[in-house]
Coordinates of C-alpha atoms and ligand atoms in Angstrom, one line a residue:
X154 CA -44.9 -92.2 40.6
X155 CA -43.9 -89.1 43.1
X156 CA -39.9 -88.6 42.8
X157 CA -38.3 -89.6 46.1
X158 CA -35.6 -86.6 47.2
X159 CA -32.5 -86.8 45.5
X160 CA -30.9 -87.7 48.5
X161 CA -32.5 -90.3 49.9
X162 CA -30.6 -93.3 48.2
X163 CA -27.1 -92.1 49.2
X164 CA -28.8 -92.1 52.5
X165 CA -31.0 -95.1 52.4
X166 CA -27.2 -96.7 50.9
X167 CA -25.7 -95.0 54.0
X168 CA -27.6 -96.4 56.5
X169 CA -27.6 -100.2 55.1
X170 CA -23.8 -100.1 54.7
X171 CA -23.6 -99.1 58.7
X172 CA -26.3 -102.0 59.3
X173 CA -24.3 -104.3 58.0
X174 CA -21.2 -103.4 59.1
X175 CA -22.2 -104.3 62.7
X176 CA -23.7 -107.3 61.5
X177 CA -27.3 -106.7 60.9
X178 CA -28.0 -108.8 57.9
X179 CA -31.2 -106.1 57.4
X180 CA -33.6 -107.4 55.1
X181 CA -34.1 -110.7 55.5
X182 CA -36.1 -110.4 59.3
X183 CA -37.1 -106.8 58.4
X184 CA -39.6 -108.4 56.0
X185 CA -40.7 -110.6 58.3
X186 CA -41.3 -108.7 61.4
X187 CA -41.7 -104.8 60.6
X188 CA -38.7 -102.5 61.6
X189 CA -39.0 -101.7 65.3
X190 CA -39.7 -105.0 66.7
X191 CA -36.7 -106.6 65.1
X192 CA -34.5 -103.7 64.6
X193 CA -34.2 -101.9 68.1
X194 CA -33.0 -105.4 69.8
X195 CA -30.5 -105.6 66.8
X196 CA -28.8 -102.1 67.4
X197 CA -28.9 -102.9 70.8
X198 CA -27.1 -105.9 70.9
X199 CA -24.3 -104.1 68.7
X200 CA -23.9 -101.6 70.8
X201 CA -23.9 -104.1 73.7
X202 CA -20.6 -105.8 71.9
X203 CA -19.6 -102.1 70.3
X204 CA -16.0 -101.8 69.6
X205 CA -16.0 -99.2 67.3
X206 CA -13.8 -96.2 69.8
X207 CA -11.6 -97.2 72.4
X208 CA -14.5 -96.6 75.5
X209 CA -14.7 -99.8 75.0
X210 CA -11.5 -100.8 77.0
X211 CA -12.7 -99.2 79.8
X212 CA -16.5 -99.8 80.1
X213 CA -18.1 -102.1 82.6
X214 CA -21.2 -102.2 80.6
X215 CA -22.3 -100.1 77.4
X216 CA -25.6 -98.5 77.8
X217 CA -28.0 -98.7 74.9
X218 CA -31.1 -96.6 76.2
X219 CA -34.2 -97.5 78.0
X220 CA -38.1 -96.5 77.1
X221 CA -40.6 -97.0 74.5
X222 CA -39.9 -97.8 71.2
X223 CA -43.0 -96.0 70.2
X224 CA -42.1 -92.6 72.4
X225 CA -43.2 -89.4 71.3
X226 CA -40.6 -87.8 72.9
X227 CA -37.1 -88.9 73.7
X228 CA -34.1 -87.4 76.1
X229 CA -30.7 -87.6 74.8
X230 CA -27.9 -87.0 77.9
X231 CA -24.2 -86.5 77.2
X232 CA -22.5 -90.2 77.8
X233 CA -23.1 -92.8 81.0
X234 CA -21.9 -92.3 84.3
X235 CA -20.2 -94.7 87.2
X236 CA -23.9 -95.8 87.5
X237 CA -25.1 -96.1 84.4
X238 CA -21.7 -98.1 83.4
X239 CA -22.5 -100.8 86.8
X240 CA -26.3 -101.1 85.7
X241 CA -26.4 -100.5 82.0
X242 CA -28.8 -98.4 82.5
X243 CA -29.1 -94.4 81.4
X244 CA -29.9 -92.2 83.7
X245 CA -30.3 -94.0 87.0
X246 CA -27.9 -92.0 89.3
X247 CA -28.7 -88.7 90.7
X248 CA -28.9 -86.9 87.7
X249 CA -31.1 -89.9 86.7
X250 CA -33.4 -89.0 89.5
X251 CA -33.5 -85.9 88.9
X252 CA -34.8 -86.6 85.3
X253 CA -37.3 -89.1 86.5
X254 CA -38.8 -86.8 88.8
X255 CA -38.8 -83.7 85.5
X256 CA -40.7 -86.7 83.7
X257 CA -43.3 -87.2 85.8
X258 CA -43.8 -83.5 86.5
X259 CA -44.4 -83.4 82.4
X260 CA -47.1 -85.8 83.1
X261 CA -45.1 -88.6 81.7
X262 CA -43.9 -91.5 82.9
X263 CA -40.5 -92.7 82.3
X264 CA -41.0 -95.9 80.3
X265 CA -43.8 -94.0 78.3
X266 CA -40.6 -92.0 77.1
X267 CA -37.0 -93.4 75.5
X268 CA -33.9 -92.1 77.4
X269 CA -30.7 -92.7 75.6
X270 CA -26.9 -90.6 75.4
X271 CA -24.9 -89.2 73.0
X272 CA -22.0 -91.7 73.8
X273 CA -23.1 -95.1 74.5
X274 CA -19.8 -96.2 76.9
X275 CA -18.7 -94.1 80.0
X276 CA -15.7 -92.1 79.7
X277 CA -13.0 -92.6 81.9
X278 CA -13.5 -90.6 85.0
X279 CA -16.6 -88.9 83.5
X280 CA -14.7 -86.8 81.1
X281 CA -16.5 -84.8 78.3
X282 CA -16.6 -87.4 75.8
X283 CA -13.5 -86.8 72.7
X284 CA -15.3 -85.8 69.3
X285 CA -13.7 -89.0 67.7
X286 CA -15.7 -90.8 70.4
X287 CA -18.9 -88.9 69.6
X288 CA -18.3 -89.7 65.7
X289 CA -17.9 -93.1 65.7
X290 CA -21.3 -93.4 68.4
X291 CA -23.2 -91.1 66.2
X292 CA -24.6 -93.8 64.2
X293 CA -26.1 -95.1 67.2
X294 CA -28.4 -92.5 68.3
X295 CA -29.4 -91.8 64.4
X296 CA -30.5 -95.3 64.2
X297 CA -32.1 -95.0 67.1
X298 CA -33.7 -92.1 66.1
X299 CA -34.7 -93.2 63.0
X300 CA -37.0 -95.9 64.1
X301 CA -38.7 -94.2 67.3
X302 CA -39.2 -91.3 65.5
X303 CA -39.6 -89.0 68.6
X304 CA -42.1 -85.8 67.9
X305 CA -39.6 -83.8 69.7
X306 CA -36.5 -84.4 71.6
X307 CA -34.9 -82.7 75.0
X308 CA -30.6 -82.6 74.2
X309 CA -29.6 -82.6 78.0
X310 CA -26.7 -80.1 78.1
X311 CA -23.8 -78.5 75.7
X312 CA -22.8 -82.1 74.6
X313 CA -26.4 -82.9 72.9
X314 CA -27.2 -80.2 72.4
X315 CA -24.4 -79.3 69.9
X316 CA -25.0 -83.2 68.3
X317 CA -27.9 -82.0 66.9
X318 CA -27.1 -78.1 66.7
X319 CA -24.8 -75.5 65.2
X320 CA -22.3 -76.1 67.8
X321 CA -20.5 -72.7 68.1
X322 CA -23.1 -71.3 70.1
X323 CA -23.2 -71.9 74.8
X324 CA -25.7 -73.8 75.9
X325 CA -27.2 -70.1 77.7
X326 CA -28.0 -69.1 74.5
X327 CA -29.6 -71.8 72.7
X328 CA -31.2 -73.4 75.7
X329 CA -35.1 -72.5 75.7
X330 CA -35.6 -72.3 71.8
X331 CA -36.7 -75.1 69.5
X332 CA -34.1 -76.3 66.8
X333 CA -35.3 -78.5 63.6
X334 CA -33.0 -81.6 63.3
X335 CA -34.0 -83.4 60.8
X336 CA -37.5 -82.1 60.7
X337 CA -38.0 -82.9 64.5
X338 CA -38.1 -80.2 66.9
X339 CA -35.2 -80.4 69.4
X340 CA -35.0 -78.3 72.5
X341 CA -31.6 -78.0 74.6
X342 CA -31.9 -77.6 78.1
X343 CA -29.5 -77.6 81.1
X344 CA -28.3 -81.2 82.0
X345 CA -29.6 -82.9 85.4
X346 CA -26.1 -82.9 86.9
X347 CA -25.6 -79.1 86.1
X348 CA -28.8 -78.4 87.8
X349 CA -27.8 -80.6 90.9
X350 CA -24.5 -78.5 91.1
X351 CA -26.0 -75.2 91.3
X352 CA -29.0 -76.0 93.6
X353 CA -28.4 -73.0 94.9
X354 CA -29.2 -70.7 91.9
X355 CA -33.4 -71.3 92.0
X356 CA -33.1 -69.5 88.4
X357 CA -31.5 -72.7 86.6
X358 CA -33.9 -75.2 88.1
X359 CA -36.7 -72.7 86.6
X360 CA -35.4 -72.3 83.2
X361 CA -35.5 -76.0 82.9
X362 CA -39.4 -76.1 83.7
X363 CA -40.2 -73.3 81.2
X364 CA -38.2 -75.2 78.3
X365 CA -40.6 -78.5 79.5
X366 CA -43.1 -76.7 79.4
X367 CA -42.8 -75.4 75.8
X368 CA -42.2 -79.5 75.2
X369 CA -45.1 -80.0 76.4
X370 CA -47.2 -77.5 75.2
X371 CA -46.1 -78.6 71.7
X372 CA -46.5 -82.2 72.8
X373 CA -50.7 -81.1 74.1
X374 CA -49.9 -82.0 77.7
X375 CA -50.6 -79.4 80.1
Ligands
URA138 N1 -25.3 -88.2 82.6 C1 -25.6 -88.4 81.3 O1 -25.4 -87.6 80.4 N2 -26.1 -89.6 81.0 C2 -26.4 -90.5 81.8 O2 -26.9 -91.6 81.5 C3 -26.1 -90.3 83.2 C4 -25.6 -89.1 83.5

C-alpha cells in the first residue's frame, strides 16, 4: 500500500478535533451520506450559532456563504457588511453587485459559483477585521474549502488575499499573479468596494478584468 504523506494524520487529527469541537459528531452521518451533502449544512449551522470571537456580540446575523457546493471556482471577500449582516447573505450590497455583475461577465452565474469571507460576522462599523478574529474564523473557510474543492479561488482584496498569501507584500504587487495555497491556484485582486471608491481611475476597474481573465483562461472559459 502507497505511504500517505507524513503529515496527513496530524492533519486528518486536526481537522476532526475542530469538527467536534463545534459539535459535529463526524463519522457517524458521513458514512451514511457522503461528505458534502451532510457536511456543508453542518459547518453552516455552526457558524450560524459561532461564538468562537467576540463578533458575535455584535452581529445581527453571521453569514456562512452562498453558491454551489460543487463550484469550481470560489470568491473569498474580507468579512460581511451592514447588508450582508441584515440578510445573511455575502455579497449582496453594492460591492455585492458589483461582483455579480464581474460573474456574469466571466460567463458564470453566481449560484454556479460559491461566495464566502474571510470573517464570517460583520465587524463593528465595517472595520478591518482584528487578526484574533481572523484566527479563530480560519477554520471556517478551510473547511469550507476542503470539501468544495475550488479549482481556483479569487482573494477579494489585501484581507484575503494575505489569508492565503505571504502577507508582507501590498495588494499592488501581488494582485494579477497566481499563488498555490494548498495546491489550488489563488489569484488576489482588488475588492468590489475598492473599485467602487475609485470609479474614477478606469485603470483599477481594468486590472480587475485582466486578473478574471487569467481565471478564466485557466478555468477554459473564454
Ligand atoms: N465586503 C466583503 O468583503 N464581503 C461581503 O460579503 C460584503 C462586502
Amino acid at each position: 500500500m502507497k505511504k500517505p504523506p507524513e503529515n496527513t494524520f496530524d492533519q486528518l487529527k486536526e481537522y476532526l478535533r475542530f469538527l467536534n469541537e463545534i459539535g459535529i459528531d463526524f463519522l457517524d452521518s458521513y458514512c451514511e451520506r457522503g461528505p458534502r451533502s451532510w457536511l456543508m449544512p453542518q459547518i453552516e449551522k455552526a457558524i450560524l450559532s459561532c461564538e468562537r470571537c467576540p463578533l458575535f456580540r455584535t452581529r445581527s446575523k453571521a453569514v456562512p456563504g452562498e453558491g454551489n457546493w460543487q463550484a469550481e471556482l470560489m470568491f473569498v471577500g474580507e468579512a460581511p457588511g451592514e447588508e450582508e449582516d441584515k440578510q445573511g447573505r455575502p455579497f449582496v450590497g453594492r460591492a455585492g453587485q458589483l461582483l455579480t455583475k464581474i460573474i456574469e461577465a466571466m460567463t458564470f452565474k453566481r449560484e454556479e459559483v460559491f461566495i464566502t469571507n474571510v470573517v464570517k460576522c460583520r465587524p463593528p462599523e465595517n472595520r478591518t477585521p482584528k487578526q484574533e478574529e481572523i484566527i479563530k474564523c480560519s477554520p471556517y473557510l478551510e473547511a469550507q474549502i476542503n470539501l468544495i474543492k475550488p479549482k481556483v479561488i479569487v482573494a477579494l482584496g489585501k484581507v484575503a488575499a494575505d489569508f492565503f498569501g505571504p502577507g508582507n507584500l501590498g495588494l499592488g504587487e501581488i494582485r494579477g499573479t497566481f499563488f498555490d495555497y494548498k495546491g489550488i491556484p489563488v489569484m488576489p485582486t482588488y475588492h468590489p468596494a475598492y473599485v467602487l471608491r475609485n470609479e474614477g481611475r478606469k485603470e483599477v476597474k481594468q486590472r480587475v478584468w485582466q486578473d478574471m481573465k487569467k481565471v478564466m483562461a485557466l478555468l477554459g472559459r473564454r
